């Protein structure tokens, strides 16, 4: 299976300005992510997809493969689709540009899920830490008995009405798609739930496109704030 990973990277960010180029443990964040993804032996190629000439210049200086993409894309999946128009693969992985703790195990789990030719879209979940259960920045996912996503939300789902202490799962920012799923996604308008939650994966669910979810024991820290930057830097220094 020919798999290509795409790392969408915008320079504009509301919560953490210019975060892709913020230094973390002596290296720009986007470089940390790129090298983490490149550590997987299962990928044919890794491409940073950006609308920023500045990010392209930084990538070129460091030898990180990059492609300049349109500035009109509203989300990372649309940026991945643009890359898929010129780069041939059986499966395209979307690794968010703010996931510096990406591991080869994340890539392997996604690609194992995509071994089933019926799976058009795949993603990852991990058991949620207690501190993240009520945190709207930590997206939750609930699945059916076959492992397909029922819903993703920033809200705490499922709601524990009777104090039963259900298992909570955090959604991680990793996706895998086949080309037809990408083509369909970009042909659809932004969906109401996608717009309300600011979660692009809901466009698939609202239009009847199943997202298959597999579990990993390896949590990550998505970088959205200064606190996240410090936390990841501490983790990288400690080697944990």
Tab-separated table of N, CA, C and O in Angstrom, residues 150-192:
chain	number	residue	atom	x	y	z
A	150	UNK	N	-19.511	7.675	15.917
A	150	UNK	CA	-20.875	8.185	15.996
A	150	UNK	C	-20.875	9.706	16.034
A	150	UNK	O	-21.708	10.350	15.416
A	151	UNK	N	-19.903	10.271	16.795
A	151	UNK	CA	-19.827	11.728	16.893
A	151	UNK	C	-18.495	12.140	17.503
A	151	UNK	O	-17.878	11.387	18.260
A	152	UNK	N	-18.062	13.315	17.104
A	152	UNK	CA	-16.904	13.984	17.695
A	152	UNK	C	-17.412	15.282	18.316
A	152	UNK	O	-18.250	15.968	17.727
A	153	UNK	N	-16.894	15.640	19.479
A	153	UNK	CA	-17.368	16.878	20.101
A	153	UNK	C	-16.325	17.452	21.054
A	153	UNK	O	-15.515	16.727	21.638
A	154	UNK	N	-16.393	18.773	21.200
A	154	UNK	CA	-15.612	19.446	22.237
A	154	UNK	C	-16.309	19.319	23.593
A	154	UNK	O	-15.690	19.537	24.635
A	155	UNK	N	-17.583	18.972	23.555
A	155	UNK	CA	-18.327	18.739	24.786
A	155	UNK	C	-17.931	17.392	25.379
A	155	UNK	O	-17.313	16.554	24.723
A	156	UNK	N	-18.328	17.183	26.644
A	156	UNK	CA	-18.013	15.924	27.317
A	156	UNK	C	-19.047	14.878	26.918
A	156	UNK	O	-20.195	14.913	27.362
A	157	UNK	N	-18.628	13.963	26.047
A	157	UNK	CA	-19.514	12.878	25.614
A	157	UNK	C	-18.814	11.547	25.854
A	157	UNK	O	-17.606	11.434	25.660
A	158	UNK	N	-19.561	10.518	26.307
A	158	UNK	CA	-20.992	10.542	26.650
A	158	UNK	C	-21.240	11.290	27.963
A	158	UNK	O	-20.348	11.395	28.801
A	159	UNK	N	-22.440	11.794	28.115
A	159	UNK	CA	-22.823	12.472	29.355
A	159	UNK	C	-23.077	11.433	30.449
A	159	UNK	O	-23.827	10.467	30.245
A	160	UNK	N	-22.455	11.599	31.583
A	160	UNK	CA	-22.550	10.626	32.675
A	160	UNK	C	-23.730	10.971	33.584
A	160	UNK	O	-23.552	11.443	34.707
A	161	UNK	N	-24.923	10.691	33.132
A	161	UNK	CA	-26.125	11.103	33.868
A	161	UNK	C	-26.232	10.454	35.242
A	161	UNK	O	-26.610	11.090	36.228
A	162	UNK	N	-25.898	9.150	35.328
A	162	UNK	CA	-26.116	8.396	36.564
A	162	UNK	C	-24.837	8.127	37.358
A	162	UNK	O	-24.832	7.285	38.264
A	163	UNK	N	-23.752	8.825	37.001
A	163	UNK	CA	-22.509	8.617	37.735
A	163	UNK	C	-21.880	7.259	37.505
A	163	UNK	O	-21.213	6.703	38.396
A	164	UNK	N	-22.058	6.702	36.315
A	164	UNK	CA	-21.529	5.358	36.012
A	164	UNK	C	-20.059	5.374	35.627
A	164	UNK	O	-19.445	4.321	35.460
A	165	UNK	N	-19.483	6.558	35.457
A	165	UNK	CA	-18.078	6.709	35.077
A	165	UNK	C	-17.736	5.941	33.791
A	165	UNK	O	-16.985	4.973	33.809
A	166	UNK	N	-18.310	6.359	32.679
A	166	UNK	CA	-18.036	5.681	31.405
A	166	UNK	C	-16.593	5.905	30.964
A	166	UNK	O	-15.890	6.782	31.492
A	167	UNK	N	-16.157	5.119	30.001
A	167	UNK	CA	-14.849	5.333	29.400
A	167	UNK	C	-14.942	6.519	28.442
A	167	UNK	O	-15.855	6.589	27.615
A	168	UNK	N	-13.990	7.428	28.551
A	168	UNK	CA	-13.927	8.570	27.643
A	168	UNK	C	-12.722	8.390	26.726
A	168	UNK	O	-11.662	7.926	27.158
A	169	UNK	N	-12.907	8.780	25.468
A	169	UNK	CA	-11.826	8.667	24.501
A	169	UNK	C	-11.551	10.012	23.841
A	169	UNK	O	-12.470	10.711	23.411
A	170	UNK	N	-10.281	10.342	23.793
A	170	UNK	CA	-9.820	11.560	23.143
A	170	UNK	C	-9.518	11.266	21.680
A	170	UNK	O	-8.905	10.242	21.351
A	171	UNK	N	-9.941	12.157	20.814
A	171	UNK	CA	-9.620	12.027	19.389
A	171	UNK	C	-8.271	12.664	19.117
A	171	UNK	O	-8.003	13.790	19.545
A	172	UNK	N	-7.409	11.948	18.420
A	172	UNK	CA	-6.090	12.461	18.063
A	172	UNK	C	-6.099	12.997	16.635
A	172	UNK	O	-6.835	12.496	15.777
A	173	UNK	N	-5.248	13.993	16.368
A	173	UNK	CA	-5.263	14.692	15.077
A	173	UNK	C	-4.555	13.970	13.947
A	173	UNK	O	-3.676	14.530	13.296
A	174	UNK	N	-4.953	12.721	13.702
A	174	UNK	CA	-4.380	11.902	12.633
A	174	UNK	C	-5.528	11.315	11.823
A	174	UNK	O	-6.470	10.763	12.393
A	175	UNK	N	-5.430	11.421	10.498
A	175	UNK	CA	-6.457	10.860	9.626
A	175	UNK	C	-5.804	10.096	8.482
A	175	UNK	O	-4.667	10.376	8.098
A	176	UNK	N	-6.565	9.160	7.918
A	176	UNK	CA	-6.165	8.488	6.677
A	176	UNK	C	-7.369	8.492	5.748
A	176	UNK	O	-8.503	8.281	6.194
A	177	UNK	N	-7.119	8.767	4.471
A	177	UNK	CA	-8.206	8.830	3.487
A	177	UNK	C	-7.815	8.105	2.204
A	177	UNK	O	-6.649	8.099	1.822
A	178	UNK	N	-8.834	7.586	1.542
A	178	UNK	CA	-8.665	7.195	0.147
A	178	UNK	C	-9.090	8.384	-0.726
A	178	UNK	O	-9.840	9.261	-0.282
A	179	UNK	N	-8.606	8.394	-1.943
A	179	UNK	CA	-8.835	9.540	-2.823
A	179	UNK	C	-10.321	9.852	-3.032
A	179	UNK	O	-10.715	11.032	-3.002
A	180	UNK	N	-11.193	8.845	-3.257
A	180	UNK	CA	-12.605	9.188	-3.454
A	180	UNK	C	-13.223	9.920	-2.260
A	180	UNK	O	-14.074	10.787	-2.446
A	181	UNK	N	-12.789	9.591	-1.054
A	181	UNK	CA	-13.315	10.275	0.120
A	181	UNK	C	-12.865	11.727	0.148
A	181	UNK	O	-13.646	12.627	0.495
A	182	UNK	N	-11.616	11.972	-0.227
A	182	UNK	CA	-11.127	13.345	-0.299
A	182	UNK	C	-11.883	14.139	-1.366
A	182	UNK	O	-12.267	15.291	-1.150
A	183	UNK	N	-12.086	13.515	-2.520
A	183	UNK	CA	-12.808	14.195	-3.602
A	183	UNK	C	-14.225	14.572	-3.157
A	183	UNK	O	-14.712	15.677	-3.452
A	184	UNK	N	-14.872	13.662	-2.446
A	184	UNK	CA	-16.239	13.941	-2.006
A	184	UNK	C	-16.242	15.043	-0.949
A	184	UNK	O	-17.113	15.925	-0.957
A	185	UNK	N	-15.285	15.002	-0.042
A	185	UNK	CA	-15.232	15.995	1.032
A	185	UNK	C	-15.184	17.411	0.477
A	185	UNK	O	-15.937	18.288	0.908
A	186	UNK	N	-14.291	17.648	-0.479
A	186	UNK	CA	-14.127	19.022	-0.972
A	186	UNK	C	-15.293	19.458	-1.851
A	186	UNK	O	-15.486	20.661	-2.066
A	187	UNK	N	-16.075	18.504	-2.341
A	187	UNK	CA	-17.244	18.856	-3.150
A	187	UNK	C	-18.443	19.239	-2.285
A	187	UNK	O	-19.415	19.801	-2.797
A	188	UNK	N	-18.352	18.942	-0.989
A	188	UNK	CA	-19.459	19.227	-0.077
A	188	UNK	C	-19.283	20.594	0.580
A	188	UNK	O	-18.161	21.013	0.857
A	189	UNK	N	-20.375	21.282	0.870
A	189	UNK	CA	-20.266	22.554	1.599
A	189	UNK	C	-19.912	22.298	3.061
A	189	UNK	O	-20.110	21.190	3.579
A	190	UNK	N	-19.381	23.311	3.711
A	190	UNK	CA	-19.136	23.213	5.148
A	190	UNK	C	-20.455	22.871	5.829
A	190	UNK	O	-21.480	23.490	5.578
A	191	UNK	N	-20.432	21.859	6.715
A	191	UNK	CA	-21.673	21.395	7.318
A	191	UNK	C	-21.996	22.173	8.593
A	191	UNK	O	-21.112	22.765	9.213
A	192	UNK	N	-23.275	22.170	9.008
A	192	UNK	CA	-23.659	22.934	10.202
A	192	UNK	C	-22.913	22.516	11.465
A	192	UNK	O	-22.435	23.360	12.222
